[in-house]
Amino acid sequence: MKNGVLNWNVDPVIFWITDSFPLKYYGALFACGLLLGFYIVRNIYKKENLSLDNLDTLLIYVIVGTVLGARLGHCLFYEPEYFFKHPIEILLPIQKIKGAYEFVGYQGLASHGGSIGVITAMILYCRRYKVQFLGLLDKMAVAVPVTGAFIRMGNFMNSEIYGKPTNGNWGVVFERDDLIPRHPTQLYEAFAYVLIFVILFYMYKSEKIRNAQGLIFGSFLTLLFAARFIIEFFKENQEAFENDMLINMGQILSIPFIVIGLVLIIWKSKKVPVYSN
């Protein structure tokens, strides 16, 4: 680091498992975030003396919902024209290069799509195993910000989804793209998600708040997507079509989540006479 500027040029590949299959920081951090989130939910179940039956199945639902939703979200929200012409690349981690398909990993995952995917997976899980929907979402809400923080650290290791240029006296230079000091928005989001986790964890410790099922989840939606909305002002647009928009696609997609979160907070707060233990 020199004069407040950090030069960042980390190889996103940790090592090559085979000549054509790399282990990347992003994938490793994504997996670690999911497992840590699952560990947090498992501990919540234990503290509430709830049955751990089918909890491993819940992890599978979450993983499938997250990856499938995030992938479909990116393809539909950001690059629909391309993927409608290359539908095989939507669900398979391949890309046609010089006339032949090559393994490239998933080049694009949208967090808003991932959120929709997880909620959809939770609906299916709750129907299948007769679990209280809002109660489960409250438990998941405590853990998800931790997973989100790990994912944003993966984006930082990949030198992607970075911010707009700073005034030049500070910031991070992502040398794999250019030599301009920029806002490290991946770290901004990671820090915001850790802070949100702390807030939700202390909310969860209140029995009155836990009993108002949906209040923690509503707070999660409002806090997380409000943070995302604000940080987007410092972030480079992901696609060229966003340059002519007053607010970008990430901000537009955040608004419905914020509104739903506020509705849940207002509705469920009525069941908490005193917002404390």
PDB file of N, CA, C and O in Angstrom, residues 5-9 162 165-166 168 170-182:
ATOM      1  N   VAL A   5      -3.298   3.910  -1.276  1.00  0.00           N
ATOM      2  CA  VAL A   5      -3.735   3.114  -2.431  1.00  0.00           C
ATOM      3  C   VAL A   5      -3.187   1.698  -2.303  1.00  0.00           C
ATOM      4  O   VAL A   5      -1.981   1.503  -2.136  1.00  0.00           O
ATOM      5  N   LEU A   6      -4.072   0.718  -2.366  1.00  0.00           N
ATOM      6  CA  LEU A   6      -3.668  -0.681  -2.317  1.00  0.00           C
ATOM      7  C   LEU A   6      -3.696  -1.267  -3.718  1.00  0.00           C
ATOM      8  O   LEU A   6      -4.732  -1.232  -4.396  1.00  0.00           O
ATOM      9  N   ASN A   7      -2.577  -1.789  -4.176  1.00  0.00           N
ATOM     10  CA  ASN A   7      -2.514  -2.464  -5.471  1.00  0.00           C
ATOM     11  C   ASN A   7      -2.873  -3.932  -5.279  1.00  0.00           C
ATOM     12  O   ASN A   7      -2.227  -4.641  -4.505  1.00  0.00           O
ATOM     13  N   TRP A   8      -3.901  -4.367  -6.003  1.00  0.00           N
ATOM     14  CA  TRP A   8      -4.449  -5.717  -5.807  1.00  0.00           C
ATOM     15  C   TRP A   8      -4.323  -6.508  -7.106  1.00  0.00           C
ATOM     16  O   TRP A   8      -4.864  -6.133  -8.137  1.00  0.00           O
ATOM     17  N   ASN A   9      -3.583  -7.609  -7.038  1.00  0.00           N
ATOM     18  CA  ASN A   9      -3.376  -8.415  -8.243  1.00  0.00           C
ATOM     19  C   ASN A   9      -3.244  -9.885  -7.870  1.00  0.00           C
ATOM     20  O   ASN A   9      -2.327 -10.581  -8.314  1.00  0.00           O
ATOM     21  N   TYR A 162     -16.288  -4.305  -8.606  1.00  0.00           N
ATOM     22  CA  TYR A 162     -15.627  -3.251  -7.839  1.00  0.00           C
ATOM     23  C   TYR A 162     -16.328  -1.911  -8.045  1.00  0.00           C
ATOM     24  O   TYR A 162     -17.304  -1.788  -8.792  1.00  0.00           O
ATOM     25  N   PRO A 165     -14.115   4.983  -9.619  1.00  0.00           N
ATOM     26  CA  PRO A 165     -12.844   5.589  -9.213  1.00  0.00           C
ATOM     27  C   PRO A 165     -13.011   6.515  -8.020  1.00  0.00           C
ATOM     28  O   PRO A 165     -14.030   7.196  -7.876  1.00  0.00           O
ATOM     29  N   THR A 166     -12.009   6.525  -7.148  1.00  0.00           N
ATOM     30  CA  THR A 166     -11.966   7.477  -6.037  1.00  0.00           C
ATOM     31  C   THR A 166     -11.294   8.752  -6.552  1.00  0.00           C
ATOM     32  O   THR A 166     -11.103   8.912  -7.758  1.00  0.00           O
ATOM     33  N   GLY A 168      -8.327   9.362  -6.338  1.00  0.00           N
ATOM     34  CA  GLY A 168      -6.952   9.028  -6.721  1.00  0.00           C
ATOM     35  C   GLY A 168      -5.983   8.957  -5.572  1.00  0.00           C
ATOM     36  O   GLY A 168      -4.888   8.405  -5.700  1.00  0.00           O
ATOM     37  N   TRP A 170      -6.633   7.497  -2.656  1.00  0.00           N
ATOM     38  CA  TRP A 170      -6.868   6.285  -1.862  1.00  0.00           C
ATOM     39  C   TRP A 170      -7.711   5.336  -2.695  1.00  0.00           C
ATOM     40  O   TRP A 170      -8.218   5.684  -3.757  1.00  0.00           O
ATOM     41  N   GLY A 171      -7.878   4.137  -2.194  1.00  0.00           N
ATOM     42  CA  GLY A 171      -8.678   3.146  -2.893  1.00  0.00           C
ATOM     43  C   GLY A 171      -7.874   1.897  -3.217  1.00  0.00           C
ATOM     44  O   GLY A 171      -6.746   1.729  -2.748  1.00  0.00           O
ATOM     45  N   VAL A 172      -8.456   1.043  -4.014  1.00  0.00           N
ATOM     46  CA  VAL A 172      -7.806  -0.208  -4.421  1.00  0.00           C
ATOM     47  C   VAL A 172      -7.651  -0.206  -5.939  1.00  0.00           C
ATOM     48  O   VAL A 172      -8.605   0.062  -6.663  1.00  0.00           O
ATOM     49  N   VAL A 173      -6.443  -0.508  -6.387  1.00  0.00           N
ATOM     50  CA  VAL A 173      -6.177  -0.646  -7.820  1.00  0.00           C
ATOM     51  C   VAL A 173      -6.300  -2.123  -8.174  1.00  0.00           C
ATOM     52  O   VAL A 173      -5.475  -2.938  -7.743  1.00  0.00           O
ATOM     53  N   PHE A 174      -7.317  -2.466  -8.939  1.00  0.00           N
ATOM     54  CA  PHE A 174      -7.497  -3.849  -9.374  1.00  0.00           C
ATOM     55  C   PHE A 174      -6.719  -4.026 -10.680  1.00  0.00           C
ATOM     56  O   PHE A 174      -7.236  -3.802 -11.773  1.00  0.00           O
ATOM     57  N   GLU A 175      -5.452  -4.404 -10.531  1.00  0.00           N
ATOM     58  CA  GLU A 175      -4.511  -4.387 -11.644  1.00  0.00           C
ATOM     59  C   GLU A 175      -4.901  -5.316 -12.785  1.00  0.00           C
ATOM     60  O   GLU A 175      -4.422  -5.146 -13.910  1.00  0.00           O
ATOM     61  N   ARG A 176      -5.755  -6.270 -12.519  1.00  0.00           N
ATOM     62  CA  ARG A 176      -6.165  -7.181 -13.593  1.00  0.00           C
ATOM     63  C   ARG A 176      -7.057  -6.480 -14.616  1.00  0.00           C
ATOM     64  O   ARG A 176      -7.239  -6.997 -15.723  1.00  0.00           O
ATOM     65  N   ASP A 177      -7.609  -5.322 -14.232  1.00  0.00           N
ATOM     66  CA  ASP A 177      -8.478  -4.585 -15.155  1.00  0.00           C
ATOM     67  C   ASP A 177      -7.890  -3.247 -15.582  1.00  0.00           C
ATOM     68  O   ASP A 177      -7.893  -2.907 -16.761  1.00  0.00           O
ATOM     69  N   ASP A 178      -7.410  -2.458 -14.616  1.00  0.00           N
ATOM     70  CA  ASP A 178      -6.828  -1.166 -14.967  1.00  0.00           C
ATOM     71  C   ASP A 178      -5.950  -0.688 -13.811  1.00  0.00           C
ATOM     72  O   ASP A 178      -5.744  -1.423 -12.846  1.00  0.00           O
ATOM     73  N   LEU A 179      -5.456   0.530 -13.899  1.00  0.00           N
ATOM     74  CA  LEU A 179      -4.562   1.073 -12.872  1.00  0.00           C
ATOM     75  C   LEU A 179      -5.199   2.266 -12.165  1.00  0.00           C
ATOM     76  O   LEU A 179      -4.519   3.185 -11.730  1.00  0.00           O
ATOM     77  N   ILE A 180      -6.516   2.234 -12.031  1.00  0.00           N
ATOM     78  CA  ILE A 180      -7.262   3.332 -11.429  1.00  0.00           C
ATOM     79  C   ILE A 180      -7.665   2.969 -10.002  1.00  0.00           C
ATOM     80  O   ILE A 180      -8.275   1.920  -9.784  1.00  0.00           O
ATOM     81  N   PRO A 181      -7.338   3.804  -9.005  1.00  0.00           N
ATOM     82  CA  PRO A 181      -7.804   3.539  -7.635  1.00  0.00           C
ATOM     83  C   PRO A 181      -9.334   3.595  -7.574  1.00  0.00           C
ATOM     84  O   PRO A 181      -9.942   4.563  -8.043  1.00  0.00           O
ATOM     85  N   ARG A 182      -9.936   2.568  -6.998  1.00  0.00           N
ATOM     86  CA  ARG A 182     -11.390   2.461  -6.979  1.00  0.00           C
ATOM     87  C   ARG A 182     -11.911   2.158  -5.573  1.00  0.00           C
ATOM     88  O   ARG A 182     -11.171   1.686  -4.714  1.00  0.00           O
TER      89      ARG A 182
END
